mmCIF file of N, CA and C in Angstrom:
data_model
loop_
_atom_site.group_PDB
_atom_site.id
_atom_site.type_symbol
_atom_site.label_atom_id
_atom_site.label_comp_id
_atom_site.label_asym_id
_atom_site.label_seq_id
_atom_site.Cartn_x
_atom_site.Cartn_y
_atom_site.Cartn_z
ATOM 1 N N GLY E 456 -25.530 -42.582 22.696
ATOM 2 C CA GLY E 456 -26.770 -42.216 23.308
ATOM 3 C C GLY E 456 -27.048 -40.741 23.147
ATOM 4 N N LEU E 457 -27.007 -40.021 24.234
ATOM 5 C CA LEU E 457 -27.374 -38.609 24.213
ATOM 6 C C LEU E 457 -26.378 -37.766 23.433
ATOM 7 N N GLY E 458 -25.135 -38.193 23.355
ATOM 8 C CA GLY E 458 -24.137 -37.465 22.591
ATOM 9 C C GLY E 458 -24.368 -37.520 21.097
ATOM 10 N N CYS E 459 -25.225 -38.409 20.634
ATOM 11 C CA CYS E 459 -25.515 -38.539 19.209
ATOM 12 C C CYS E 459 -26.666 -37.650 18.768
ATOM 13 N N TYR E 460 -27.315 -36.960 19.707
ATOM 14 C CA TYR E 460 -28.472 -36.139 19.361
ATOM 15 C C TYR E 460 -28.071 -35.003 18.432
ATOM 16 N N SER E 461 -28.913 -34.768 17.444
ATOM 17 C CA SER E 461 -28.719 -33.655 16.527
ATOM 18 C C SER E 461 -30.095 -33.184 16.075
ATOM 19 N N PHE E 462 -30.344 -31.891 16.162
ATOM 20 C CA PHE E 462 -31.614 -31.326 15.694
ATOM 21 C C PHE E 462 -31.438 -30.935 14.241
ATOM 22 N N ASP E 463 -31.995 -31.731 13.341
ATOM 23 C CA ASP E 463 -31.801 -31.530 11.909
ATOM 24 C C ASP E 463 -33.054 -31.045 11.186
ATOM 25 N N ALA E 464 -34.140 -30.815 11.911
ATOM 26 C CA ALA E 464 -35.409 -30.473 11.262
ATOM 27 C C ALA E 464 -35.314 -29.206 10.435
ATOM 28 N N CYS E 465 -34.508 -28.261 10.819
ATOM 29 C CA CYS E 465 -34.412 -26.982 10.106
ATOM 30 C C CYS E 465 -33.193 -26.895 9.200
ATOM 31 N N LYS E 466 -32.451 -27.977 9.081
ATOM 32 C CA LYS E 466 -31.228 -27.943 8.279
ATOM 33 C C LYS E 466 -31.465 -28.306 6.821
ATOM 34 N N GLY E 467 -32.698 -28.687 6.476
ATOM 35 C CA GLY E 467 -32.993 -29.012 5.093
ATOM 36 C C GLY E 467 -32.455 -30.356 4.651
ATOM 37 N N THR E 468 -32.187 -31.254 5.602
ATOM 38 C CA THR E 468 -31.669 -32.569 5.222
ATOM 39 C C THR E 468 -32.746 -33.411 4.555
ATOM 40 N N GLY E 469 -34.010 -33.154 4.871
ATOM 41 C CA GLY E 469 -35.109 -33.871 4.256
ATOM 42 C C GLY E 469 -35.268 -35.303 4.718
ATOM 43 N N ALA E 470 -34.451 -35.759 5.621
ATOM 44 C CA ALA E 470 -34.512 -37.148 6.074
ATOM 45 C C ALA E 470 -34.808 -37.192 7.564
ATOM 46 N N ALA E 471 -36.080 -37.139 7.902
ATOM 47 C CA ALA E 471 -36.463 -37.252 9.303
ATOM 48 C C ALA E 471 -36.407 -38.720 9.703
ATOM 49 N N PRO E 472 -35.961 -39.010 10.927
ATOM 50 C CA PRO E 472 -35.932 -40.410 11.354
ATOM 51 C C PRO E 472 -37.338 -40.973 11.455
ATOM 52 N N LYS E 473 -37.459 -42.246 11.167
ATOM 53 C CA LYS E 473 -38.749 -42.923 11.291
ATOM 54 C C LYS E 473 -39.047 -43.147 12.772
ATOM 55 N N PRO E 474 -40.337 -43.170 13.143
ATOM 56 C CA PRO E 474 -40.677 -43.347 14.557
ATOM 57 C C PRO E 474 -40.124 -44.631 15.181
ATOM 58 N N ASP E 475 -39.931 -45.673 14.369
ATOM 59 C CA ASP E 475 -39.448 -46.931 14.927
ATOM 60 C C ASP E 475 -37.927 -47.075 14.838
ATOM 61 N N ASP E 476 -37.228 -46.036 14.360
ATOM 62 C CA ASP E 476 -35.765 -46.065 14.333
ATOM 63 C C ASP E 476 -35.221 -46.037 15.756
ATOM 64 N N LEU E 477 -34.304 -46.913 16.035
ATOM 65 C CA LEU E 477 -33.648 -46.873 17.336
ATOM 66 C C LEU E 477 -32.650 -45.729 17.363
ATOM 67 N N PRO E 478 -32.472 -45.125 18.507
ATOM 68 C CA PRO E 478 -31.438 -44.087 18.592
ATOM 69 C C PRO E 478 -30.081 -44.679 18.223
ATOM 70 N N LYS E 479 -29.222 -43.861 17.681
ATOM 71 C CA LYS E 479 -27.887 -44.321 17.303
ATOM 72 C C LYS E 479 -26.994 -44.318 18.534
ATOM 73 N N PHE E 480 -26.408 -45.443 18.811
ATOM 74 C CA PHE E 480 -25.501 -45.554 19.933
ATOM 75 C C PHE E 480 -24.073 -45.417 19.433
ATOM 76 N N ALA E 481 -23.321 -44.551 20.019
ATOM 77 C CA ALA E 481 -21.924 -44.347 19.643
ATOM 78 C C ALA E 481 -21.041 -45.150 20.579
ATOM 79 N N SER E 482 -20.831 -46.378 20.295
ATOM 80 C CA SER E 482 -20.025 -47.289 21.088
ATOM 81 C C SER E 482 -20.534 -47.464 22.519
ATOM 82 N N LEU E 483 -21.841 -47.556 22.654
ATOM 83 C CA LEU E 483 -22.441 -47.827 23.956
ATOM 84 C C LEU E 483 -22.478 -49.335 24.163
ATOM 85 N N VAL E 484 -21.927 -49.775 25.263
ATOM 86 C CA VAL E 484 -21.948 -51.194 25.601
ATOM 87 C C VAL E 484 -22.974 -51.388 26.710
ATOM 88 N N VAL E 485 -23.991 -52.176 26.421
ATOM 89 C CA VAL E 485 -25.060 -52.414 27.385
ATOM 90 C C VAL E 485 -24.753 -53.707 28.129
ATOM 91 N N PRO E 486 -24.550 -53.630 29.448
ATOM 92 C CA PRO E 486 -24.271 -54.845 30.216
ATOM 93 C C PRO E 486 -25.433 -55.832 30.139
ATOM 94 N N ASP E 487 -25.128 -57.103 30.286
ATOM 95 C CA ASP E 487 -26.152 -58.144 30.212
ATOM 96 C C ASP E 487 -27.262 -57.934 31.229
ATOM 97 N N ALA E 488 -26.941 -57.400 32.390
ATOM 98 C CA ALA E 488 -27.929 -57.254 33.456
ATOM 99 C C ALA E 488 -28.854 -56.050 33.248
ATOM 100 N N SER E 489 -28.614 -55.245 32.218
ATOM 101 C CA SER E 489 -29.458 -54.064 32.015
ATOM 102 C C SER E 489 -30.448 -54.295 30.885
ATOM 103 N N ASP E 490 -31.388 -53.396 30.749
ATOM 104 C CA ASP E 490 -32.458 -53.515 29.766
ATOM 105 C C ASP E 490 -32.203 -52.543 28.615
ATOM 106 N N ALA E 491 -31.675 -53.046 27.506
ATOM 107 C CA ALA E 491 -31.357 -52.197 26.354
ATOM 108 C C ALA E 491 -32.612 -51.568 25.767
ATOM 109 N N ALA E 492 -33.736 -52.279 25.774
ATOM 110 C CA ALA E 492 -34.983 -51.725 25.236
ATOM 111 C C ALA E 492 -35.442 -50.536 26.077
ATOM 112 N N ALA E 493 -35.304 -50.625 27.392
ATOM 113 C CA ALA E 493 -35.686 -49.503 28.258
ATOM 114 C C ALA E 493 -34.774 -48.307 28.027
ATOM 115 N N ALA E 494 -33.494 -48.554 27.812
ATOM 116 C CA ALA E 494 -32.556 -47.469 27.531
ATOM 117 C C ALA E 494 -32.897 -46.803 26.202
ATOM 118 N N ALA E 495 -33.236 -47.585 25.190
ATOM 119 C CA ALA E 495 -33.610 -47.034 23.887
ATOM 120 C C ALA E 495 -34.888 -46.215 23.990
ATOM 121 N N THR E 496 -35.844 -46.683 24.783
ATOM 122 C CA THR E 496 -37.085 -45.940 24.985
ATOM 123 C C THR E 496 -36.817 -44.609 25.675
ATOM 124 N N ALA E 497 -35.961 -44.624 26.682
ATOM 125 C CA ALA E 497 -35.608 -43.391 27.386
ATOM 126 C C ALA E 497 -34.917 -42.405 26.443
ATOM 127 N N LEU E 498 -34.045 -42.907 25.576
ATOM 128 C CA LEU E 498 -33.371 -42.039 24.615
ATOM 129 C C LEU E 498 -34.359 -41.445 23.619
ATOM 130 N N ARG E 499 -35.288 -42.254 23.116
ATOM 131 C CA ARG E 499 -36.294 -41.731 22.181
ATOM 132 C C ARG E 499 -37.114 -40.635 22.845
ATOM 133 N N GLY E 500 -37.482 -40.827 24.105
ATOM 134 C CA GLY E 500 -38.238 -39.812 24.835
ATOM 135 C C GLY E 500 -37.434 -38.535 25.016
ATOM 136 N N THR E 501 -36.160 -38.684 25.330
ATOM 137 C CA THR E 501 -35.289 -37.516 25.494
ATOM 138 C C THR E 501 -35.107 -36.793 24.169
ATOM 139 N N TYR E 502 -34.939 -37.550 23.087
ATOM 140 C CA TYR E 502 -34.794 -36.931 21.764
ATOM 141 C C TYR E 502 -36.069 -36.163 21.394
ATOM 142 N N LEU E 503 -37.240 -36.735 21.686
ATOM 143 C CA LEU E 503 -38.496 -36.060 21.389
ATOM 144 C C LEU E 503 -38.581 -34.745 22.160
ATOM 145 N N CYS E 504 -38.257 -34.779 23.440
ATOM 146 C CA CYS E 504 -38.274 -33.551 24.249
ATOM 147 C C CYS E 504 -37.323 -32.512 23.684
ATOM 148 N N ARG E 505 -36.132 -32.932 23.321
ATOM 149 C CA ARG E 505 -35.164 -31.986 22.759
ATOM 150 C C ARG E 505 -35.653 -31.415 21.435
ATOM 151 N N ASP E 506 -36.286 -32.252 20.607
ATOM 152 C CA ASP E 506 -36.833 -31.767 19.345
ATOM 153 C C ASP E 506 -37.915 -30.716 19.583
ATOM 154 N N LEU E 507 -38.788 -30.962 20.558
ATOM 155 C CA LEU E 507 -39.849 -30.001 20.865
ATOM 156 C C LEU E 507 -39.272 -28.691 21.379
ATOM 157 N N ILE E 508 -38.254 -28.779 22.201
ATOM 158 C CA ILE E 508 -37.614 -27.580 22.739
ATOM 159 C C ILE E 508 -36.907 -26.804 21.644
ATOM 160 N N ASN E 509 -36.246 -27.493 20.738
ATOM 161 C CA ASN E 509 -35.451 -26.846 19.693
ATOM 162 C C ASN E 509 -36.273 -26.353 18.507
ATOM 163 N N ALA E 510 -37.520 -26.806 18.382
ATOM 164 C CA ALA E 510 -38.352 -26.382 17.253
ATOM 165 C C ALA E 510 -38.635 -24.886 17.357
ATOM 166 N N PRO E 511 -38.587 -24.173 16.236
ATOM 167 C CA PRO E 511 -38.913 -22.750 16.270
ATOM 168 C C PRO E 511 -40.341 -22.538 16.774
ATOM 169 N N ALA E 512 -40.549 -21.470 17.531
ATOM 170 C CA ALA E 512 -41.866 -21.196 18.115
ATOM 171 C C ALA E 512 -42.952 -21.104 17.047
ATOM 172 N N GLY E 513 -42.617 -20.594 15.879
ATOM 173 C CA GLY E 513 -43.590 -20.484 14.807
ATOM 174 C C GLY E 513 -44.011 -21.825 14.228
ATOM 175 N N ASP E 514 -43.206 -22.853 14.467
ATOM 176 C CA ASP E 514 -43.511 -24.196 13.952
ATOM 177 C C ASP E 514 -44.142 -25.098 15.006
ATOM 178 N N MET E 515 -44.213 -24.656 16.262
ATOM 179 C CA MET E 515 -44.682 -25.535 17.329
ATOM 180 C C MET E 515 -45.706 -24.809 18.204
ATOM 181 N N GLY E 516 -46.850 -24.515 17.597
ATOM 182 C CA GLY E 516 -47.942 -23.885 18.327
ATOM 183 C C GLY E 516 -48.802 -24.931 19.014
ATOM 184 N N PRO E 517 -49.931 -24.509 19.588
ATOM 185 C CA PRO E 517 -50.814 -25.444 20.295
ATOM 186 C C PRO E 517 -51.297 -26.606 19.422
ATOM 187 N N ALA E 518 -51.640 -26.321 18.177
ATOM 188 C CA ALA E 518 -52.133 -27.397 17.298
ATOM 189 C C ALA E 518 -51.041 -28.421 17.005
ATOM 190 N N GLU E 519 -49.818 -27.960 16.809
ATOM 191 C CA GLU E 519 -48.705 -28.870 16.536
ATOM 192 C C GLU E 519 -48.352 -29.695 17.778
ATOM 193 N N LEU E 520 -48.395 -29.056 18.944
ATOM 194 C CA LEU E 520 -48.146 -29.802 20.184
ATOM 195 C C LEU E 520 -49.221 -30.863 20.402
ATOM 196 N N GLU E 521 -50.467 -30.516 20.089
ATOM 197 C CA GLU E 521 -51.545 -31.491 20.213
ATOM 198 C C GLU E 521 -51.304 -32.673 19.283
ATOM 199 N N ALA E 522 -50.874 -32.391 18.055
ATOM 200 C CA ALA E 522 -50.604 -33.464 17.090
ATOM 201 C C ALA E 522 -49.496 -34.385 17.597
ATOM 202 N N VAL E 523 -48.447 -33.810 18.179
ATOM 203 C CA VAL E 523 -47.361 -34.625 18.734
ATOM 204 C C VAL E 523 -47.888 -35.494 19.873
ATOM 205 N N ALA E 524 -48.695 -34.890 20.744
ATOM 206 C CA ALA E 524 -49.249 -35.651 21.879
ATOM 207 C C ALA E 524 -50.158 -36.776 21.399
ATOM 208 N N ARG E 525 -50.980 -36.497 20.403
ATOM 209 C CA ARG E 525 -51.877 -37.540 19.869
ATOM 210 C C ARG E 525 -51.084 -38.667 19.205
ATOM 211 N N ASP E 526 -50.057 -38.317 18.441
ATOM 212 C CA ASP E 526 -49.215 -39.338 17.805
ATOM 213 C C ASP E 526 -48.509 -40.209 18.852
ATOM 214 N N LEU E 527 -48.010 -39.568 19.888
ATOM 215 C CA LEU E 527 -47.333 -40.305 20.955
ATOM 216 C C LEU E 527 -48.312 -41.234 21.672
ATOM 217 N N ALA E 528 -49.514 -40.737 21.954
ATOM 218 C CA ALA E 528 -50.529 -41.563 22.611
ATOM 219 C C ALA E 528 -50.922 -42.749 21.725
ATOM 220 N N ALA E 529 -51.097 -42.479 20.439
ATOM 221 C CA ALA E 529 -51.483 -43.553 19.507
ATOM 222 C C ALA E 529 -50.386 -44.602 19.406
ATOM 223 N N SER E 530 -49.118 -44.164 19.394
ATOM 224 C CA SER E 530 -48.022 -45.128 19.297
ATOM 225 C C SER E 530 -47.906 -45.987 20.554
ATOM 226 N N ALA E 531 -48.411 -45.461 21.674
ATOM 227 C CA ALA E 531 -48.379 -46.218 22.928
ATOM 228 C C ALA E 531 -49.663 -47.005 23.164
ATOM 229 N N GLY E 532 -50.609 -46.906 22.225
ATOM 230 C CA GLY E 532 -51.859 -47.636 22.360
ATOM 231 C C GLY E 532 -52.866 -46.964 23.270
ATOM 232 N N ALA E 533 -52.634 -45.695 23.610
ATOM 233 C CA ALA E 533 -53.571 -44.963 24.468
ATOM 234 C C ALA E 533 -54.671 -44.359 23.609
ATOM 235 N N SER E 534 -55.760 -44.011 24.263
ATOM 236 C CA SER E 534 -56.852 -43.371 23.518
ATOM 237 C C SER E 534 -57.325 -42.127 24.238
#
C-alpha cells in the first residue's frame, strides 16, 4: 500500500502509471469482510496527493492544478 509509493515523475523513467492502474500492494492481505476497491481508491487518492506535494513548484502552477482537478472530476463523472 503506502509503503510502495515512489515519486518517479522527475527521475526520467518515462513510464507514468495509467490512471486505471491499481496501486501495487506489497503482500497486503485484504480480509473478506473489508472492501478492497475502497482501499485501492483511498490509495490512489493518497498517491495523487503525494504526487502533487512532491511536484516541483515550477511544474505545478495554477493552470496545472486546474488540469489535475478537471481530470479528476471527469474521471469521477462530475461536471
